[in-house]
Coordinates of C-alpha atoms and ligand atoms in Angstrom, one line a residue:
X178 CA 114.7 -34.5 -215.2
X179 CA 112.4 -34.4 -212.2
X180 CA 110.8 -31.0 -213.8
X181 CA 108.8 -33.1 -216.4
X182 CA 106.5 -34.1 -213.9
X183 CA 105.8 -30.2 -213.2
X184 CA 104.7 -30.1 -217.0
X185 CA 101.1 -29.3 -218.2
X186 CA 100.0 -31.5 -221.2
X187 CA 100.2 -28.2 -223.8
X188 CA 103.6 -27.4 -222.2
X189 CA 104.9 -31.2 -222.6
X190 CA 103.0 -31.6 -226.4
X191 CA 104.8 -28.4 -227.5
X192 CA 108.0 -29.8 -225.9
X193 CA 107.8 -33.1 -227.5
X194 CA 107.0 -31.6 -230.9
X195 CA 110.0 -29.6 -230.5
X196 CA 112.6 -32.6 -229.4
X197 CA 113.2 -30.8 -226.2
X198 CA 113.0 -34.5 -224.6
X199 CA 111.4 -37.4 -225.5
X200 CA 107.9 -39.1 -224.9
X201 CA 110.4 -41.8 -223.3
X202 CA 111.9 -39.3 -221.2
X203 CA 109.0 -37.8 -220.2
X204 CA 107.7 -41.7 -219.2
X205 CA 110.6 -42.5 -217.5
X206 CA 110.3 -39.5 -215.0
X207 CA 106.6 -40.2 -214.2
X208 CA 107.7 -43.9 -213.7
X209 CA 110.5 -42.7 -211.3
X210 CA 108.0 -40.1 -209.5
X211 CA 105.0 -42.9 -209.2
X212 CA 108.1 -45.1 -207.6
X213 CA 109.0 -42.1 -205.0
X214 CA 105.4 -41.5 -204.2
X215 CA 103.9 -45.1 -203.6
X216 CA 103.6 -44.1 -199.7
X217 CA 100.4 -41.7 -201.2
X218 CA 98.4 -45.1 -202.3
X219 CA 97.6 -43.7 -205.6
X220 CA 98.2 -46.1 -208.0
X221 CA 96.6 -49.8 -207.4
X222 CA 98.1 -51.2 -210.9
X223 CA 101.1 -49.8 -212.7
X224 CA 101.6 -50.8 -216.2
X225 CA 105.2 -49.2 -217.0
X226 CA 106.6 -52.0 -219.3
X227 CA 103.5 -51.0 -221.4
X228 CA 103.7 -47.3 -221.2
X229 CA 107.7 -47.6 -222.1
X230 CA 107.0 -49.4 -225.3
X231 CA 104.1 -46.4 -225.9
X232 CA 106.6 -44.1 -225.7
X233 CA 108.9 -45.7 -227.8
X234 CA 106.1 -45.9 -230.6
X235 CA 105.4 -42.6 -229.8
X236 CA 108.9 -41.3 -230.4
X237 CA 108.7 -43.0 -233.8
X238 CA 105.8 -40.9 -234.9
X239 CA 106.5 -37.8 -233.2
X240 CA 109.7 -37.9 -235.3
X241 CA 107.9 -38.6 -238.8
X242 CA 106.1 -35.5 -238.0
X243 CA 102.8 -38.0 -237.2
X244 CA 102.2 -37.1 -233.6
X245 CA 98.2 -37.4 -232.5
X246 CA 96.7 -34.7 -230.3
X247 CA 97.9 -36.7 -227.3
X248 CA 101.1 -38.6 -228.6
X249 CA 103.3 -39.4 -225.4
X250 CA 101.4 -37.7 -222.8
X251 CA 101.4 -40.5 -219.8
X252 CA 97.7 -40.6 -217.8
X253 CA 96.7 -42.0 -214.4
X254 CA 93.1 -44.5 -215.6
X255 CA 90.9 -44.7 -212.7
X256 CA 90.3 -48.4 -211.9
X257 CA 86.7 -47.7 -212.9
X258 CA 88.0 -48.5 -216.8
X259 CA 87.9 -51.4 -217.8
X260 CA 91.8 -52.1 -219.5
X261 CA 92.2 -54.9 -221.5
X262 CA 94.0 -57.3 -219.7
X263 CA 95.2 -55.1 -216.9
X264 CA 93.4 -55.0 -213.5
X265 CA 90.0 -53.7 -213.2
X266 CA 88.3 -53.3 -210.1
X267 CA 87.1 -50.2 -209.2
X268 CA 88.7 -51.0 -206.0
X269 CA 86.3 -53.7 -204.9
X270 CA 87.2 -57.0 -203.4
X271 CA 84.4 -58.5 -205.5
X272 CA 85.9 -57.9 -208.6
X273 CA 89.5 -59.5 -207.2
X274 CA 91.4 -60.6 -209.9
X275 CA 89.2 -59.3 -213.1
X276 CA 91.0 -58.2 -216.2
X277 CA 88.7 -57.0 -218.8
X278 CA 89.1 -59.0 -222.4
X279 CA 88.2 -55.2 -223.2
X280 CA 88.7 -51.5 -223.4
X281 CA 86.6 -49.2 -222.1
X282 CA 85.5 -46.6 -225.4
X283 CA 86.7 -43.3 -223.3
X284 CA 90.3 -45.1 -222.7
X285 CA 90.2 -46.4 -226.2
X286 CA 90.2 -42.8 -227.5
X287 CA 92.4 -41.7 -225.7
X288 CA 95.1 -44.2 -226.7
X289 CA 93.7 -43.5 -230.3
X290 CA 94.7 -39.8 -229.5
X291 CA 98.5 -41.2 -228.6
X292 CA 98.2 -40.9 -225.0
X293 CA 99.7 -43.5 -222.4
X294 CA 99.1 -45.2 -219.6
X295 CA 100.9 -45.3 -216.5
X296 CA 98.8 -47.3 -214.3
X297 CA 95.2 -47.8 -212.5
X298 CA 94.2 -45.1 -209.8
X299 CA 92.6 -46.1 -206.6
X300 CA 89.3 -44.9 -205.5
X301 CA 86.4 -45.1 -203.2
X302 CA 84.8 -48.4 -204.2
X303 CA 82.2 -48.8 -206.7
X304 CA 82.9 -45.0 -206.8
X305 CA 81.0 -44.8 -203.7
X306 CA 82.1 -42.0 -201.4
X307 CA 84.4 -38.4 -200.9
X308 CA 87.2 -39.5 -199.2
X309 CA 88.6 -42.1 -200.8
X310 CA 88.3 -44.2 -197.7
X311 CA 85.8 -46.8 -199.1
X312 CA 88.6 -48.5 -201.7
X313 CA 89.4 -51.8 -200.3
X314 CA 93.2 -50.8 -201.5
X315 CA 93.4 -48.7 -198.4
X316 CA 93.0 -45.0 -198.2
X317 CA 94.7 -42.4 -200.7
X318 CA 96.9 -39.6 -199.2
X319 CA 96.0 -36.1 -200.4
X320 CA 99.9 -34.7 -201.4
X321 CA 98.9 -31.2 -198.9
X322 CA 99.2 -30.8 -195.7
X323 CA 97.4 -27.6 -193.4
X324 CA 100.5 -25.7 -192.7
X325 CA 102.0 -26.6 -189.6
X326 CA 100.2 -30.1 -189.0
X327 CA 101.4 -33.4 -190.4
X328 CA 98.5 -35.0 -190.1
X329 CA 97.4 -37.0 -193.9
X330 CA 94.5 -35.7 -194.9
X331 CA 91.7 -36.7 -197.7
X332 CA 92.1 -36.2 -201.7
X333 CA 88.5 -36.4 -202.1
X334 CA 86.6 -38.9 -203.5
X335 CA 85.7 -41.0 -205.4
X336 CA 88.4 -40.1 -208.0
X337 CA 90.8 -39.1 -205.2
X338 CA 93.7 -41.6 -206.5
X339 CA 93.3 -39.9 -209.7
X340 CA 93.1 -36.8 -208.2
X341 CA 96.6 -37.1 -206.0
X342 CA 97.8 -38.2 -208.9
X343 CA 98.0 -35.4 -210.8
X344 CA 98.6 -33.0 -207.7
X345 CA 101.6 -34.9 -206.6
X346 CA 103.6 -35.0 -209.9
X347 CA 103.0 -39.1 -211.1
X348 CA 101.4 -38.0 -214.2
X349 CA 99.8 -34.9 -216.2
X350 CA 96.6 -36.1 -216.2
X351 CA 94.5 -38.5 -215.4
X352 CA 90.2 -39.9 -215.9
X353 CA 88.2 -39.5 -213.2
X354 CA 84.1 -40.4 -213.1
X355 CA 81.4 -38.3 -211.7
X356 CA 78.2 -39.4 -210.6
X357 CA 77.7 -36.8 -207.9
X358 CA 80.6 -34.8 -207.8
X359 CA 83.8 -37.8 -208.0
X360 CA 85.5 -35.4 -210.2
X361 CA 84.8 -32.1 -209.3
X362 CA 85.6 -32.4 -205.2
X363 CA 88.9 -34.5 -205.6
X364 CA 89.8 -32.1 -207.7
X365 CA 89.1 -29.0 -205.3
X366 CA 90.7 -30.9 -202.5
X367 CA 93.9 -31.6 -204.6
X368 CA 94.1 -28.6 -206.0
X369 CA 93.9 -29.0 -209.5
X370 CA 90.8 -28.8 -212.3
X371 CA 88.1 -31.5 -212.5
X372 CA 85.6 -31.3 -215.1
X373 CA 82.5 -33.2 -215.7
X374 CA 81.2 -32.9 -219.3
X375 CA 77.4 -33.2 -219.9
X376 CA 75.6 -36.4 -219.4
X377 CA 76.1 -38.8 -222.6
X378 CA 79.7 -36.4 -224.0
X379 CA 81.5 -39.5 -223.4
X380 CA 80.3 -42.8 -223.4
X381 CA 79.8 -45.2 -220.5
X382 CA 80.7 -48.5 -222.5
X383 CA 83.2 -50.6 -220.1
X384 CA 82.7 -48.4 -217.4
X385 CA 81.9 -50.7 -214.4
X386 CA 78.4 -49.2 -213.6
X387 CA 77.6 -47.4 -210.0
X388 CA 74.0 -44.8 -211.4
X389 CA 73.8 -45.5 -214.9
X390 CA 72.0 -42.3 -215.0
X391 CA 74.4 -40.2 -213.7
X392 CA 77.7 -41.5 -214.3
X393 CA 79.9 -39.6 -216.5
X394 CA 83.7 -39.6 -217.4
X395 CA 85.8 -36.8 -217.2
X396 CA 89.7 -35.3 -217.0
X397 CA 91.8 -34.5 -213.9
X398 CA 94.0 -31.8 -215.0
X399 CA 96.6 -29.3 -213.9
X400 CA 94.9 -26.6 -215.9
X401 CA 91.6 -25.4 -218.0
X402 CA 93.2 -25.9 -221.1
X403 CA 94.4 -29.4 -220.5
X404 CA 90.8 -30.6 -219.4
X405 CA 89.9 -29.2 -222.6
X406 CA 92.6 -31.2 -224.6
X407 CA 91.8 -34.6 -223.0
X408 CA 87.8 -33.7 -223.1
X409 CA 88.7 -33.5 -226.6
X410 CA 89.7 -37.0 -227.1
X411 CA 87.4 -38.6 -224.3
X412 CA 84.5 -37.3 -225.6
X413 CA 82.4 -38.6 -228.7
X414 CA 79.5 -40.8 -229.7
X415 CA 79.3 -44.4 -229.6
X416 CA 77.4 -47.1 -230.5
X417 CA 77.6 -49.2 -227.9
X418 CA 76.2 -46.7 -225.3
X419 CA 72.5 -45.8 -226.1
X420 CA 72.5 -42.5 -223.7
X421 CA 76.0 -41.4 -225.8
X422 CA 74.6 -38.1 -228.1
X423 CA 75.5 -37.9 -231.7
X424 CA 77.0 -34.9 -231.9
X425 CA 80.5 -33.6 -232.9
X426 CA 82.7 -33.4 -230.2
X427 CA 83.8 -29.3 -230.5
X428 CA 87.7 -28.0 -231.1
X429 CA 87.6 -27.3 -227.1
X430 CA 90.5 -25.5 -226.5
X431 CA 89.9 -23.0 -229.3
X432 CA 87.3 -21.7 -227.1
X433 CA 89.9 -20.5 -224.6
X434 CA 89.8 -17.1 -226.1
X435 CA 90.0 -15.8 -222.5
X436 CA 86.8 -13.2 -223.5
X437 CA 84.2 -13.4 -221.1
X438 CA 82.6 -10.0 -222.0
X439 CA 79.5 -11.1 -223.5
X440 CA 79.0 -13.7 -221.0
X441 CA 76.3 -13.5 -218.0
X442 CA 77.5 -15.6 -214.9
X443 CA 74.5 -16.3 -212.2
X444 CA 75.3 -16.4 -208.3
X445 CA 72.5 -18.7 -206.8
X446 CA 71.3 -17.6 -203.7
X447 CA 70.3 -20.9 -202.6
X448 CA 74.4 -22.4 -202.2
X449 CA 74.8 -19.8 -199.3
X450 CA 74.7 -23.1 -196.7
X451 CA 74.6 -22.2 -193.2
X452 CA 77.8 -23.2 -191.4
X453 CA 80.0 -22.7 -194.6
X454 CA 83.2 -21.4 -193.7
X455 CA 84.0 -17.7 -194.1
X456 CA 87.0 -17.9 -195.8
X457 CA 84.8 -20.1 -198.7
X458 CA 82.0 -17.3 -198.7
X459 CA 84.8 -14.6 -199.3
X460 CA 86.4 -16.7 -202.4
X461 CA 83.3 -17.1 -203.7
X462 CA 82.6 -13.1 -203.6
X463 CA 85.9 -12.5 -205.0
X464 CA 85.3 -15.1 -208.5
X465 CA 82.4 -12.8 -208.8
X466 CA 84.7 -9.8 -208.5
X467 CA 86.9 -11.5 -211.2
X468 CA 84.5 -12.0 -213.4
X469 CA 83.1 -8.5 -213.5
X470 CA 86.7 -7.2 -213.6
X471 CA 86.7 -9.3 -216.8
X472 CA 83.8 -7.7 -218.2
X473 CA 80.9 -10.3 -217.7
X474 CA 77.8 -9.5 -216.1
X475 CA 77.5 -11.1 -212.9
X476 CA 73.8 -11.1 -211.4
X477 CA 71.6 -12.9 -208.7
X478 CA 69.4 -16.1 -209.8
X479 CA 67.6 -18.9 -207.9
X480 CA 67.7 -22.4 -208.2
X481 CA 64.7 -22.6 -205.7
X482 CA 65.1 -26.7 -205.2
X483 CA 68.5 -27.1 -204.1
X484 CA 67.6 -27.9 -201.0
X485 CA 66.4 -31.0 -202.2
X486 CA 69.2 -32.0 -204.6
X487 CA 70.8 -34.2 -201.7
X488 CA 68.1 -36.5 -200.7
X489 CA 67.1 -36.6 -204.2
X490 CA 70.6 -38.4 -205.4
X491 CA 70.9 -40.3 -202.5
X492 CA 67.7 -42.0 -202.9
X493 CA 67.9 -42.0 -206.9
X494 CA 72.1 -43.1 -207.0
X495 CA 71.4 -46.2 -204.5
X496 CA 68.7 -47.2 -206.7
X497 CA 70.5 -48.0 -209.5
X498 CA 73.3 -48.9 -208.0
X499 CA 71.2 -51.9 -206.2
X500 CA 70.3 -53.0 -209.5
X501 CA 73.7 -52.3 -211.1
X502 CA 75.4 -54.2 -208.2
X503 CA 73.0 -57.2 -208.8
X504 CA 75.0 -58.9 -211.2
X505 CA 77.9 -59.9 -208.9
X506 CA 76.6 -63.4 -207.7
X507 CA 80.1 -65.3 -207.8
X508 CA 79.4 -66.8 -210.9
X509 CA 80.5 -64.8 -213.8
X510 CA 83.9 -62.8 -212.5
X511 CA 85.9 -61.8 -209.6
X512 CA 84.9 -63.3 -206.2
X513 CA 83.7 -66.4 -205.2
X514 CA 82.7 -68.1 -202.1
X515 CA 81.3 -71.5 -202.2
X516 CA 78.5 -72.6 -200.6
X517 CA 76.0 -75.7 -199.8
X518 CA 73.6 -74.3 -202.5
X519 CA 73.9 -71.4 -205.2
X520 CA 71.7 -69.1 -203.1
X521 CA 74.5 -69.7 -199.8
X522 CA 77.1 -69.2 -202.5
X523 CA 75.7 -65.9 -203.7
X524 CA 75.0 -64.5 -200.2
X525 CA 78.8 -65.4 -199.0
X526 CA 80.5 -63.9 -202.1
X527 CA 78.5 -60.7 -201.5
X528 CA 78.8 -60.8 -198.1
X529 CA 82.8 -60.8 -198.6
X530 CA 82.8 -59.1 -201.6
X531 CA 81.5 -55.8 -201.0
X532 CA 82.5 -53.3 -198.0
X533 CA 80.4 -51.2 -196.0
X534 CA 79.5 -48.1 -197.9
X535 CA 78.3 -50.1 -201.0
X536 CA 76.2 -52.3 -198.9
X537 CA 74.2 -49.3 -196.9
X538 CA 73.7 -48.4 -201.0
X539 CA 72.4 -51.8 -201.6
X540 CA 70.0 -52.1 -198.8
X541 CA 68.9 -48.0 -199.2
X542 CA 68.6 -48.5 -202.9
X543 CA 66.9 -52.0 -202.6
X544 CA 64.4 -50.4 -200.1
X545 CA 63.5 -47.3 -202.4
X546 CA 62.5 -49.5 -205.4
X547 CA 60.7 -52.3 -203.4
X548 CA 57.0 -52.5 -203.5
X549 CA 55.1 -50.1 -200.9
X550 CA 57.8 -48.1 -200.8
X551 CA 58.4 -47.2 -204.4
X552 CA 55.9 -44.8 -205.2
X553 CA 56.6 -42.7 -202.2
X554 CA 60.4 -42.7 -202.3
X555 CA 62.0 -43.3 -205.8
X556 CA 59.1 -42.5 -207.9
X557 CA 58.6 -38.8 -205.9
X558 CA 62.7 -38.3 -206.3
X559 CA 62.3 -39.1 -210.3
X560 CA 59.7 -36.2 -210.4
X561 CA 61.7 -33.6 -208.0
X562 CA 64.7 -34.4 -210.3
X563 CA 63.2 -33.1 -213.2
X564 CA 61.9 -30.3 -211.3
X565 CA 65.9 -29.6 -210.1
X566 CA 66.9 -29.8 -213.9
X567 CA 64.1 -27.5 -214.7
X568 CA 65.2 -24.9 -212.2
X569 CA 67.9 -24.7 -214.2
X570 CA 66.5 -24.3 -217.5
X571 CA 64.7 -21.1 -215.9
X572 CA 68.3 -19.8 -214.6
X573 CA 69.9 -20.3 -218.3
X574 CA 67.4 -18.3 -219.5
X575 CA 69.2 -15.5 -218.4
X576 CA 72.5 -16.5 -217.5
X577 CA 75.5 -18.4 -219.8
X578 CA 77.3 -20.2 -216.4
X579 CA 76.1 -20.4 -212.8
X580 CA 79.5 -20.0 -210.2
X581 CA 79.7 -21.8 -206.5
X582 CA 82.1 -23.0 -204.5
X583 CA 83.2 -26.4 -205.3
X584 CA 82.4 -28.0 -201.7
X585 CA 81.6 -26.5 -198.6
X586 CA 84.9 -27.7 -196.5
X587 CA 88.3 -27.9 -197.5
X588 CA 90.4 -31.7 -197.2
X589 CA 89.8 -33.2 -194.0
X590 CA 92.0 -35.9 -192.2
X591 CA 91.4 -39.1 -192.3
X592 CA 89.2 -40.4 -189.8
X593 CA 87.2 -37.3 -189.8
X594 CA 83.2 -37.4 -190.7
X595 CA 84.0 -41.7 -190.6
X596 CA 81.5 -42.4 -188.4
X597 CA 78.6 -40.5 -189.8
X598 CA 77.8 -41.1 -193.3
X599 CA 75.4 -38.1 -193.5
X600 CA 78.1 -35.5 -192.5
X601 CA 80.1 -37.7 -195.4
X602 CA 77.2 -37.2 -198.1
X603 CA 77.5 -33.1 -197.3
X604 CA 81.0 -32.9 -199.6
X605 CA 78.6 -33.3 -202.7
X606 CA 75.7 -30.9 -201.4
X607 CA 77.1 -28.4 -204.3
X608 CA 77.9 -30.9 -207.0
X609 CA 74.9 -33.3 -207.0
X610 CA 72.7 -30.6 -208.5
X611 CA 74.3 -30.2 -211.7
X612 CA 74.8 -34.3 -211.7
X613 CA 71.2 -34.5 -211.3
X614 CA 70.5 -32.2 -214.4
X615 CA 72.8 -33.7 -216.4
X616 CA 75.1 -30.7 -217.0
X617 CA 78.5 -29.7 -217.6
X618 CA 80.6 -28.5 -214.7
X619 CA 84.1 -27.7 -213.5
X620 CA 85.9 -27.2 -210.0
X621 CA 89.2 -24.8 -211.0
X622 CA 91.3 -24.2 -208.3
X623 CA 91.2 -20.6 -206.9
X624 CA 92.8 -20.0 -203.2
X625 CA 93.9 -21.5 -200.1
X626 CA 92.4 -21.6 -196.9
X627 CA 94.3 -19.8 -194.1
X628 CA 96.2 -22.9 -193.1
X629 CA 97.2 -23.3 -196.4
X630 CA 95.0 -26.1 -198.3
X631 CA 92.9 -25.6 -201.4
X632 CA 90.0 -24.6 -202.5
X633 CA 88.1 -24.5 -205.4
X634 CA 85.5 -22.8 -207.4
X635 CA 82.6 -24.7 -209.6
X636 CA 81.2 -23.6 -212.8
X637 CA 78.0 -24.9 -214.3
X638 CA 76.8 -24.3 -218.3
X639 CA 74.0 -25.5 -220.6
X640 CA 74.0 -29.0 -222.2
X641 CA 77.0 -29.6 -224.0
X642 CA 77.8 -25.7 -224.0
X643 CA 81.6 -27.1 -222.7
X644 CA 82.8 -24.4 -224.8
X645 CA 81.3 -21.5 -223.0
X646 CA 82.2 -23.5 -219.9
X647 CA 86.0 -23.7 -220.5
X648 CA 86.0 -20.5 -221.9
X649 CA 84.8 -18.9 -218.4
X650 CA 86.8 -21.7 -216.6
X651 CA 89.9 -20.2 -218.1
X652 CA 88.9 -16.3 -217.1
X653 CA 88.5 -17.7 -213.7
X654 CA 92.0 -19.4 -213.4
X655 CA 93.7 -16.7 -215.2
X656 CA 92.3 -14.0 -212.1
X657 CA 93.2 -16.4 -209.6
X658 CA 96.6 -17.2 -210.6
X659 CA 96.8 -20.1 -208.4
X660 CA 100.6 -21.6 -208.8
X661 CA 100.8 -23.7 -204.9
X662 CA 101.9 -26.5 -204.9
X663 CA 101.5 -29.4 -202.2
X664 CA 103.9 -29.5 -200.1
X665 CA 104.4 -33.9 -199.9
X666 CA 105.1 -34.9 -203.9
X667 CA 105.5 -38.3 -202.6
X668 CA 108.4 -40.0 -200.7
X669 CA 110.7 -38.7 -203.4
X670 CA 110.6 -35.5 -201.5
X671 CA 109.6 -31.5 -201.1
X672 CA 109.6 -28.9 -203.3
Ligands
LIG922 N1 80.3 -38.8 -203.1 C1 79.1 -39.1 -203.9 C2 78.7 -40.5 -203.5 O1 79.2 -41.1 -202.6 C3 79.4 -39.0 -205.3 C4 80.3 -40.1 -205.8 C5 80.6 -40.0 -207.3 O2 80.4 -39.0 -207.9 N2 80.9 -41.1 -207.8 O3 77.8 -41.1 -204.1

């Protein structure tokens, strides 16, 4: 039975509709996998009393021919969603003990669409950081290994619970968020697809907040096509987010037609970072290779400000998230440390509350917004962020998708890049750009470094153009036929 973990989500629908095994089945070997892989510190909650019953139901429906777009397909929810009545933290001590009295919209659809839930994935905390090393539920273990070294390396952050997740077998799919690239580099460094849709797709409501401007949900996937399927019931308006767009939500996979030959795919000059490894260079010359053997028309662009993409989200990202962060004071939920006075009271529960990396954001974002200061640091970072997302409106002038590599390193142990946060803050230097501008983008995995980890490569399209995205998403993973798979699928053992 242990092969049902090795499904993708059209492989297992198709199945299901066809009574090769039941959405129970498929549960109960996802349930058995998350129990052999609990050494990888993926899951912080598992909920499989109420994913057995979902099957069960699920059964029922798929049998009077009723099955939603999702039915039976068990997910991995980042602990970013707020679950009614199941923990929800986003892996924060100061949220200890909070279950929401609601549902987030994105996991509401998706249980509208049929699908279940397995458990809650750790993360970085607050959804601050790439290594998944900030969570106060300990570090996550990325599934690979560099060949020949058994040291545990990184998924990625911040969705890098998520992101193991699905590499390691514990479920087909799973949400990530991605405020400056939570999605996209987990997903490179785990070896599966990430995808970020554009900026208001899918709505924020009962998300617990990190840049309000930035934040975006998204699906952890095995392939192109099932990011597409889950986008699919993720995405949509809704009320109770005012930046959520009115707009229908496309038939997503339907654009996998696997023609890219009227498309135009830009290589920005400005990604070639100094230092990058050689072997990421030469898989980024060999995507464009792919894509002209495909047909498309590959050519040069600029994206002149990139440079300034980095310093530009990590002054505008701590900024909101001071003021986001503001509302944990020990009174409402999680924490609390008492005090003499409500001001001690506060300053205790946030002093225990919150761990390192969310307080350097608290005290960087609470210095960029304060008087004297604001003008020249926050202000000037507003402006250059429209000038990045502008850059880019020039590029899709003449180009349908710009390709990158998703980040400039592959996984890293942990320990590595701990002590300096700015060597940390490099893993987004090719993901915050399209963050900042709002735009959809993928990391699909596309070849292996020479001691054998992952990498991936990053496509970025137009505002909601997630067809024409997917569509050259697909082309891409079709060339590079990536079938690895990690070597560590938990405790349960080796493939
Ligand atoms: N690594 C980036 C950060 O630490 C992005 C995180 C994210 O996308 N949530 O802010």
């Amino acid at each position: 039975m242990s092969d049902l973990t090795r499904l993708t989500i059209a492989t297992a629908r198709a199945g299901l509709a066809a009574r090769d095994y039941s959405a129970r089945e498929l549960v109960d070997a996802h349930i058995a996998a998350i129990e052999g892989g609990r050494d990888l510190n993926a899951f912080v909650a598992e909920t499989f009393d109420q994913a057995r019953a979902g099957a069960d139901a699920a059964d029922r429906r798929i049998a009077a021919g009723d099955g939603r777009l999702l039915e039976g397909i068990p997910l991995a929810i980042k602990d970013l969603f707020c679950t009614r009545g199941v923990r929800s933290q986003a892996c924060s001590r100061i949220l200890d003990g909070f279950e929401p009295p609601y549902e987030s919209t994105v996991t509401a659809n998706l249980w509208a669409a049929g699908a279940l839930m397995l458990g809650k994935t750790n993360m970085d905390e607050f959804a601050m950081g790439s290594a998944n090393v900030t969570s106060a539920d300990g570090p996550v273990i990325n599934p690979w290994r560099r060949e020949g070294d058994d040291k545990s390396l990184v998924p990625g952050g911040s969705s890098g619970g998520s992101a193991a997740a699905v590499a390691a077998g514990l479920a087909l799919g799973a949400t990530g968020t991605d405020t400056g690239g939570s999605i996209r580099q987990p997903g490179a460094f785990c070896g599966i697809v990430g995808m970020k849709p554009t900026y208001g797709r899918c709505s924020r409501w009962g998300m617990i907040a990190f840049a309000s401007s930035l934040d975006q949900a998204g699906p952890l996937t095995r392939t192109v096509e099932d990011a597409a399927l889950m986008l699919q019931a993720m995405a949509g308006h809704d009320p109770r987010d005012s930046t959520s767009i009115d707009r229908p939500v496309p038939d997503y996979a339907a654009s996998l037609t696997g023609d890219v030959r009227d498309l135009t795919i830009g290589v920005p000059a400005e990604y070639r970072m100094e230092g990058m490894p050689a072997e990421i260079e030469a898989l980024w010359e060999e995507g464009v290779r792919w894509f002209r053997d495909a047909g498309a028309t590959v050519i040069d662009i600029s994206l002149p400000l990139t440079k300034y993409a980095l310093p530009t989200y990590y002054i505008v990202a701590p900024a909101e998230a001071s003021s986001n962060l503001a509302r944990y004071d020990g009174v409402r939920y999680g924490l609390r440390v008492e005090g003499d006075d409500p001001t001690e009271m506060y300053a205790r529960t946030r002093a225990a509350g919150f761990g390192r990396e969310v307080k350097r954001r608290i005290l960087i974002g609470t210095y960029v917004l304060s008087a004297g200061y604001y003008d020249a640091y926050y202000l000037k970072a507003q402006k250059v962020r429209t000038l990045i997302a502008r850059d880019f409106e020039t590029a899709f002038e003449s180009v349908d998708a710009v390709l990158t590599p998703t980040a400039p390193f592959a996984a890293f142990a942990i320990g590595e890049k701990m002590d300096d946060p700015i060597a940390m803050y490099l893993n987004d230097v090719f993901t915050v750009p399209a963050s900042l501008a709002g735009l959809p983008a993928i990391s699909v995995p596309a070849g292996l470094t020479g001691d054998g980890l992952p990498l991936g490569l990053h496509l970025i399209a137009r505002p909601f153009d997630e067809p024409t995205l997917f569509r050259a998403a697909g082309v891409l993973e079709g060339a590079a036929g990536f079938s690895h798979r990690p070597p560590v699928h938990g405790a349960g053992g080796a493939v």
